[in-house]
Amino acid sequence: MLLTVAHTLAGLVGAFGVFLGVNAFRTPRAALGFGIPGTPADDATFQAWLHVKAVRDIASGVLILILLAGATPDLLGWCMLAAAGIPVGDALIVLRSKGTRAAAYGIHGATAAAMAAVSALLFLA
């Protein structure tokens, strides 16, 4: 039962990463919630950087889904734990860019914590 819950949550994390990346391509204004103040959604340079982030999100999500399909729970857990460093880095970027603590901790910190929790469930399963 624990393994089913862990796999389901890992699948949701992977699917959400793909969703975020695709959404950033479709609707650049959606990235304004990333937490960096003054981001000019209509600026071509900003959109180019947003596309870099979008590709990273899609690739990370697909990687988790591939591991979910074929890896052991331990390997998936370790990879998810390593990938939790991405939202930690995002939180640090938001804080360094004078973004709100709510965005840094509420969006990115919560994502990292959720990924670490799913990793723990995978290790226990």
mmCIF file of C-alpha atoms in Angstrom:
data_model
loop_
_atom_site.group_PDB
_atom_site.id
_atom_site.type_symbol
_atom_site.label_atom_id
_atom_site.label_comp_id
_atom_site.label_asym_id
_atom_site.label_seq_id
_atom_site.Cartn_x
_atom_site.Cartn_y
_atom_site.Cartn_z
ATOM 1 C CA MET A 1 0.000 0.000 0.000
ATOM 2 C CA LEU A 2 2.808 2.436 0.909
ATOM 3 C CA LEU A 3 4.524 1.755 -2.402
ATOM 4 C CA THR A 4 1.315 2.532 -4.306
ATOM 5 C CA VAL A 5 0.952 5.845 -2.470
ATOM 6 C CA ALA A 6 4.627 6.703 -3.055
ATOM 7 C CA HIS A 7 4.399 5.820 -6.753
ATOM 8 C CA THR A 8 1.212 7.844 -7.161
ATOM 9 C CA LEU A 9 2.771 10.887 -5.510
ATOM 10 C CA ALA A 10 5.961 10.519 -7.574
ATOM 11 C CA GLY A 11 3.827 10.347 -10.723
ATOM 12 C CA LEU A 12 2.011 13.514 -9.704
ATOM 13 C CA VAL A 13 5.325 15.305 -9.113
ATOM 14 C CA GLY A 14 6.581 14.216 -12.545
ATOM 15 C CA ALA A 15 3.354 15.158 -14.302
ATOM 16 C CA PHE A 16 3.278 18.521 -12.534
ATOM 17 C CA GLY A 17 6.818 19.284 -13.724
ATOM 18 C CA VAL A 18 5.796 18.555 -17.311
ATOM 19 C CA PHE A 19 2.665 20.683 -16.859
ATOM 20 C CA LEU A 20 4.665 23.640 -15.497
ATOM 21 C CA GLY A 21 7.088 23.511 -18.404
ATOM 22 C CA VAL A 22 4.417 23.224 -21.078
ATOM 23 C CA ASN A 23 2.415 25.992 -19.406
ATOM 24 C CA ALA A 24 5.441 28.308 -19.422
ATOM 25 C CA PHE A 25 5.730 27.846 -23.197
ATOM 26 C CA ARG A 26 2.014 28.391 -23.758
ATOM 27 C CA THR A 27 1.438 31.214 -21.277
ATOM 28 C CA PRO A 28 4.578 33.144 -20.317
ATOM 29 C CA ARG A 29 2.568 35.291 -17.886
ATOM 30 C CA ALA A 30 2.073 32.166 -15.760
ATOM 31 C CA ALA A 31 5.747 32.398 -14.799
ATOM 32 C CA LEU A 32 5.170 35.661 -12.991
ATOM 33 C CA GLY A 33 4.241 33.487 -10.029
ATOM 34 C CA PHE A 34 7.827 32.215 -9.909
ATOM 35 C CA GLY A 35 8.486 34.910 -7.333
ATOM 36 C CA ILE A 36 10.978 37.289 -8.902
ATOM 37 C CA PRO A 37 9.571 40.816 -8.765
ATOM 38 C CA GLY A 38 9.439 42.987 -11.852
ATOM 39 C CA THR A 39 9.662 40.167 -14.359
ATOM 40 C CA PRO A 40 8.654 41.624 -17.740
ATOM 41 C CA ALA A 41 6.506 38.860 -19.211
ATOM 42 C CA ASP A 42 6.417 40.552 -22.630
ATOM 43 C CA ASP A 43 10.206 40.969 -22.884
ATOM 44 C CA ALA A 44 11.851 38.647 -25.433
ATOM 45 C CA THR A 45 14.942 38.146 -23.272
ATOM 46 C CA PHE A 46 12.837 37.175 -20.288
ATOM 47 C CA GLN A 47 10.856 34.772 -22.450
ATOM 48 C CA ALA A 48 14.087 33.158 -23.651
ATOM 49 C CA TRP A 49 15.150 32.529 -20.038
ATOM 50 C CA LEU A 50 11.650 31.309 -19.282
ATOM 51 C CA HIS A 51 11.989 28.767 -22.083
ATOM 52 C CA VAL A 52 15.222 27.518 -20.500
ATOM 53 C CA LYS A 53 13.305 26.987 -17.250
ATOM 54 C CA ALA A 54 10.436 25.370 -19.149
ATOM 55 C CA VAL A 55 12.730 22.844 -20.815
ATOM 56 C CA ARG A 56 14.307 22.080 -17.419
ATOM 57 C CA ASP A 57 10.882 21.504 -15.857
ATOM 58 C CA ILE A 58 9.700 19.255 -18.682
ATOM 59 C CA ALA A 59 12.905 17.209 -18.724
ATOM 60 C CA SER A 60 12.866 16.803 -14.933
ATOM 61 C CA GLY A 61 9.249 15.696 -14.983
ATOM 62 C CA VAL A 62 9.826 13.220 -17.809
ATOM 63 C CA LEU A 63 12.875 11.828 -16.016
ATOM 64 C CA ILE A 64 10.801 11.148 -12.900
ATOM 65 C CA LEU A 65 8.097 9.478 -15.009
ATOM 66 C CA ILE A 66 10.692 7.275 -16.758
ATOM 67 C CA LEU A 67 12.189 6.257 -13.426
ATOM 68 C CA LEU A 68 8.706 5.587 -12.094
ATOM 69 C CA ALA A 69 8.081 3.219 -14.982
ATOM 70 C CA GLY A 70 11.293 1.252 -14.759
ATOM 71 C CA ALA A 71 13.393 1.882 -11.680
ATOM 72 C CA THR A 72 13.430 0.422 -8.213
ATOM 73 C CA PRO A 73 11.769 2.487 -5.482
ATOM 74 C CA ASP A 74 15.198 3.227 -3.974
ATOM 75 C CA LEU A 75 16.614 4.574 -7.242
ATOM 76 C CA LEU A 76 13.498 6.666 -7.843
ATOM 77 C CA GLY A 77 13.733 7.954 -4.270
ATOM 78 C CA TRP A 78 17.385 8.957 -4.625
ATOM 79 C CA CYS A 79 16.745 10.678 -7.955
ATOM 80 C CA MET A 80 13.758 12.566 -6.560
ATOM 81 C CA LEU A 81 15.800 13.606 -3.551
ATOM 82 C CA ALA A 82 18.548 14.889 -5.850
ATOM 83 C CA ALA A 83 15.967 16.673 -8.007
ATOM 84 C CA ALA A 84 14.603 18.396 -4.889
ATOM 85 C CA GLY A 85 17.709 20.546 -5.168
ATOM 86 C CA ILE A 86 16.102 22.300 -8.150
ATOM 87 C CA PRO A 87 13.311 23.996 -6.163
ATOM 88 C CA VAL A 88 15.787 24.716 -3.349
ATOM 89 C CA GLY A 89 17.930 26.557 -5.892
ATOM 90 C CA ASP A 90 14.850 28.322 -7.230
ATOM 91 C CA ALA A 91 13.971 29.486 -3.700
ATOM 92 C CA LEU A 92 17.479 30.867 -3.239
ATOM 93 C CA ILE A 93 17.241 32.692 -6.572
ATOM 94 C CA VAL A 94 13.922 34.251 -5.558
ATOM 95 C CA LEU A 95 15.328 35.370 -2.205
ATOM 96 C CA ARG A 96 18.488 36.761 -3.784
ATOM 97 C CA SER A 97 16.375 38.642 -6.331
ATOM 98 C CA LYS A 98 14.445 40.345 -3.539
ATOM 99 C CA GLY A 99 11.357 38.229 -4.135
ATOM 100 C CA THR A 100 8.910 37.553 -1.362
ATOM 101 C CA ARG A 101 9.619 34.972 1.289
ATOM 102 C CA ALA A 102 6.112 33.668 0.663
ATOM 103 C CA ALA A 103 7.037 32.799 -2.927
ATOM 104 C CA ALA A 104 10.441 31.408 -1.975
ATOM 105 C CA TYR A 105 9.207 29.210 0.834
ATOM 106 C CA GLY A 106 5.558 28.765 -0.122
ATOM 107 C CA ILE A 107 6.136 27.762 -3.731
ATOM 108 C CA HIS A 108 9.691 26.494 -4.055
ATOM 109 C CA GLY A 109 10.353 25.421 -0.474
ATOM 110 C CA ALA A 110 7.067 23.531 -0.328
ATOM 111 C CA THR A 111 7.905 21.804 -3.614
ATOM 112 C CA ALA A 112 11.301 20.724 -2.291
ATOM 113 C CA ALA A 113 9.728 19.489 0.958
ATOM 114 C CA ALA A 114 7.087 17.525 -0.952
ATOM 115 C CA MET A 115 9.737 15.910 -3.134
ATOM 116 C CA ALA A 116 11.816 15.006 -0.075
ATOM 117 C CA ALA A 117 8.728 13.531 1.595
ATOM 118 C CA VAL A 118 7.933 11.405 -1.470
ATOM 119 C CA SER A 119 11.572 10.292 -1.504
ATOM 120 C CA ALA A 120 11.264 9.225 2.144
ATOM 121 C CA LEU A 121 8.127 7.241 1.317
ATOM 122 C CA LEU A 122 9.957 5.517 -1.531
ATOM 123 C CA PHE A 123 12.827 4.596 0.797
ATOM 124 C CA LEU A 124 10.365 3.155 3.341
ATOM 125 C CA ALA A 125 8.350 1.197 0.765
#
